[in-house]
């Protein structure tokens, strides 16, 4: 799994998450090192995430409250409304066009293709979403 965040003309680093993501790992490996600093660099930012279990756990909600992160309420079963899903789609289409075969997720990550595609996504894509 790969985690990333977008804002108007800004992108976070991509984080690779190996294995299952639970609420404690989400806080420790995503929110603390990447998401909260990214949000704090954006005055007035509101964080949007889907309703996956690690995102909606009480411990995660408490963490956001303690960090004073404003969350956007999100309706159930609405991935098509999430702006980053469109960015993932662009990345997926670019990866599909790449003629170099990739045998595994490890190989893909080691080649840093996903990172390259993420950072080469034109700012226009994220600004019009």
C-alpha atoms as a printed R data frame, in Angstrom:
    type eleno elety resid chain resno       x      y       z
1   ATOM     1    CA   UNK     A     1   0.000  0.000   0.000
2   ATOM     2    CA   UNK     A     2   1.139  3.544  -0.663
3   ATOM     3    CA   UNK     A     3  -0.035  6.627   1.232
4   ATOM     4    CA   UNK     A     4   0.160 10.165  -0.075
5   ATOM     5    CA   UNK     A     5  -1.554 13.501   0.383
6   ATOM     6    CA   UNK     A     6  -2.285 16.376  -1.962
7   ATOM     7    CA   UNK     A     7  -3.161 20.007  -1.521
8   ATOM     8    CA   UNK     A     8  -3.503 22.850  -3.967
9   ATOM     9    CA   UNK     A     9  -0.082 22.882  -5.721
10  ATOM    10    CA   UNK     A    10   1.483 20.717  -2.983
11  ATOM    11    CA   UNK     A    11   2.106 17.023  -2.469
12  ATOM    12    CA   UNK     A    12   3.356 15.007   0.460
13  ATOM    13    CA   UNK     A    13   6.036 12.387   0.256
14  ATOM    14    CA   UNK     A    14   4.777  8.952  -0.653
15  ATOM    15    CA   UNK     A    15   4.977  6.406   2.115
16  ATOM    16    CA   UNK     A    16   5.107  2.692   1.509
17  ATOM    17    CA   UNK     A    17   3.147  0.628   4.002
18  ATOM    18    CA   UNK     A    18   3.997 -3.065   4.007
19  ATOM    19    CA   UNK     A    19   1.467 -5.418   5.547
20  ATOM    20    CA   UNK     A    20  -1.785 -4.569   7.259
21  ATOM    21    CA   UNK     A    21  -2.392 -1.044   8.449
22  ATOM    22    CA   UNK     A    22  -4.084 -0.692  11.816
23  ATOM    23    CA   UNK     A    23  -4.845  2.483  13.737
24  ATOM    24    CA   UNK     A    24  -1.633  2.407  15.795
25  ATOM    25    CA   UNK     A    25   0.543  1.934  12.703
26  ATOM    26    CA   UNK     A    26  -1.432  4.655  10.928
27  ATOM    27    CA   UNK     A    27  -0.593  7.108  13.695
28  ATOM    28    CA   UNK     A    28   3.024  5.981  14.098
29  ATOM    29    CA   UNK     A    29   3.993  5.514  10.436
30  ATOM    30    CA   UNK     A    30   1.770  7.973   8.561
31  ATOM    31    CA   UNK     A    31   0.211 10.666  10.708
32  ATOM    32    CA   UNK     A    32   3.086 11.563  13.036
33  ATOM    33    CA   UNK     A    33   5.951 11.564  10.543
34  ATOM    34    CA   UNK     A    34   4.195 12.839   7.421
35  ATOM    35    CA   UNK     A    35   0.537 13.870   7.539
36  ATOM    36    CA   UNK     A    36   0.577 16.209  10.538
37  ATOM    37    CA   UNK     A    37   3.761 18.077   9.487
38  ATOM    38    CA   UNK     A    38   2.342 18.378   5.952
39  ATOM    39    CA   UNK     A    39  -0.926 19.784   7.317
40  ATOM    40    CA   UNK     A    40   0.855 22.139   9.701
41  ATOM    41    CA   UNK     A    41   2.688 23.630   6.723
42  ATOM    42    CA   UNK     A    42  -0.680 24.574   5.189
43  ATOM    43    CA   UNK     A    43  -2.465 27.315   7.141
44  ATOM    44    CA   UNK     A    44  -6.164 26.543   7.545
45  ATOM    45    CA   UNK     A    45  -5.826 23.024   6.116
46  ATOM    46    CA   UNK     A    46  -8.661 20.555   6.526
47  ATOM    47    CA   UNK     A    47  -7.746 16.864   6.322
48  ATOM    48    CA   UNK     A    48  -9.887 14.534   4.228
49  ATOM    49    CA   UNK     A    49  -9.633 10.783   4.469
50  ATOM    50    CA   UNK     A    50 -11.978  7.940   3.675
51  ATOM    51    CA   UNK     A    51 -13.764  5.833   6.245
52  ATOM    52    CA   UNK     A    52 -11.275  2.962   6.367
53  ATOM    53    CA   UNK     A    53 -11.113  1.451   9.853
54  ATOM    54    CA   UNK     A    54  -7.639  2.770  10.689
55  ATOM    55    CA   UNK     A    55  -8.854  6.272   9.806
56  ATOM    56    CA   UNK     A    56 -11.975  6.190  11.961
57  ATOM    57    CA   UNK     A    57 -10.694  4.470  15.105
58  ATOM    58    CA   UNK     A    58 -11.203  6.329  18.384
59  ATOM    59    CA   UNK     A    59  -7.461  6.503  18.982
60  ATOM    60    CA   UNK     A    60  -6.987  8.202  15.599
61  ATOM    61    CA   UNK     A    61  -9.793 10.678  16.254
62  ATOM    62    CA   UNK     A    62  -8.215 11.469  19.637
63  ATOM    63    CA   UNK     A    63  -4.826 11.903  17.982
64  ATOM    64    CA   UNK     A    64  -6.258 14.387  15.481
65  ATOM    65    CA   UNK     A    65  -8.004 16.295  18.272
66  ATOM    66    CA   UNK     A    66  -4.762 16.490  20.275
67  ATOM    67    CA   UNK     A    67  -2.917 17.753  17.184
68  ATOM    68    CA   UNK     A    68  -5.723 20.239  16.459
69  ATOM    69    CA   UNK     A    69  -6.221 18.829  12.974
70  ATOM    70    CA   UNK     A    70  -9.557 19.751  11.441
71  ATOM    71    CA   UNK     A    71 -11.198 16.790   9.690
72  ATOM    72    CA   UNK     A    72 -13.634 16.942   6.812
73  ATOM    73    CA   UNK     A    73 -16.640 14.699   7.508
74  ATOM    74    CA   UNK     A    74 -16.751 12.036   4.817
75  ATOM    75    CA   UNK     A    75 -19.793 10.112   3.580
76  ATOM    76    CA   UNK     A    76 -19.630  6.325   3.510
77  ATOM    77    CA   UNK     A    77 -18.940  4.500   0.238
78  ATOM    78    CA   UNK     A    78 -17.858  7.572  -1.706
79  ATOM    79    CA   UNK     A    79 -14.319  6.992  -3.020
80  ATOM    80    CA   UNK     A    80 -15.151  8.743  -6.289
81  ATOM    81    CA   UNK     A    81 -15.502 12.005  -4.357
82  ATOM    82    CA   UNK     A    82 -11.962 11.859  -2.982
83  ATOM    83    CA   UNK     A    83  -9.580 14.071  -4.987
84  ATOM    84    CA   UNK     A    84  -6.574 11.847  -4.369
85  ATOM    85    CA   UNK     A    85  -8.346  8.875  -5.965
86  ATOM    86    CA   UNK     A    86  -8.099 10.753  -9.260
87  ATOM    87    CA   UNK     A    87  -4.362 11.237  -8.715
88  ATOM    88    CA   UNK     A    88  -3.987  7.496  -8.006
89  ATOM    89    CA   UNK     A    89  -5.838  6.884 -11.276
90  ATOM    90    CA   UNK     A    90  -3.393  9.097 -13.199
91  ATOM    91    CA   UNK     A    91  -0.462  7.300 -11.571
92  ATOM    92    CA   UNK     A    92  -1.993  3.898 -12.365
93  ATOM    93    CA   UNK     A    93  -2.514  4.799 -16.011
94  ATOM    94    CA   UNK     A    94   1.071  6.019 -16.307
95  ATOM    95    CA   UNK     A    95   2.398  2.859 -14.700
96  ATOM    96    CA   UNK     A    96   0.311  0.757 -17.099
97  ATOM    97    CA   UNK     A    97   1.952  2.526 -20.068
98  ATOM    98    CA   UNK     A    98   5.474  1.836 -18.798
99  ATOM    99    CA   UNK     A    99   6.973 -0.925 -20.978
100 ATOM   100    CA   UNK     A   100   9.417 -2.052 -18.271
101 ATOM   101    CA   UNK     A   101   8.041 -5.158 -16.573
102 ATOM   102    CA   UNK     A   102   7.876 -5.080 -12.796
103 ATOM   103    CA   UNK     A   103   7.732 -8.443 -11.040
104 ATOM   104    CA   UNK     A   104   6.715 -7.318  -7.556
105 ATOM   105    CA   UNK     A   105   5.720 -4.425  -5.348
106 ATOM   106    CA   UNK     A   106   9.221 -4.505  -3.872
107 ATOM   107    CA   UNK     A   107  10.777 -4.094  -7.301
108 ATOM   108    CA   UNK     A   108   8.426 -1.255  -8.158
109 ATOM   109    CA   UNK     A   109   9.233  0.567  -4.937
110 ATOM   110    CA   UNK     A   110  12.968 -0.011  -5.301
111 ATOM   111    CA   UNK     A   111  12.852  1.480  -8.776
112 ATOM   112    CA   UNK     A   112  11.019  4.394  -7.152
113 ATOM   113    CA   UNK     A   113   8.690  4.462 -10.126
114 ATOM   114    CA   UNK     A   114   5.696  5.215  -7.964
115 ATOM   115    CA   UNK     A   115   7.556  8.112  -6.357
116 ATOM   116    CA   UNK     A   116   8.630  9.465  -9.740
117 ATOM   117    CA   UNK     A   117   5.113  9.268 -11.135
118 ATOM   118    CA   UNK     A   118   3.657 10.919  -8.050
119 ATOM   119    CA   UNK     A   119   6.045 13.850  -8.161
120 ATOM   120    CA   UNK     A   120   5.809 14.226 -11.917
121 ATOM   121    CA   UNK     A   121   2.034 14.536 -11.787
122 ATOM   122    CA   UNK     A   122   1.492 18.051 -13.115
123 ATOM   123    CA   UNK     A   123   0.373 20.558 -10.477
124 ATOM   124    CA   UNK     A   124  -2.580 21.274 -12.743
125 ATOM   125    CA   UNK     A   125  -3.959 17.812 -11.988
126 ATOM   126    CA   UNK     A   126  -4.062 18.514  -8.262
127 ATOM   127    CA   UNK     A   127  -5.174 22.114  -8.595
128 ATOM   128    CA   UNK     A   128  -8.254 21.328 -10.685
129 ATOM   129    CA   UNK     A   129  -9.472 18.468  -8.496
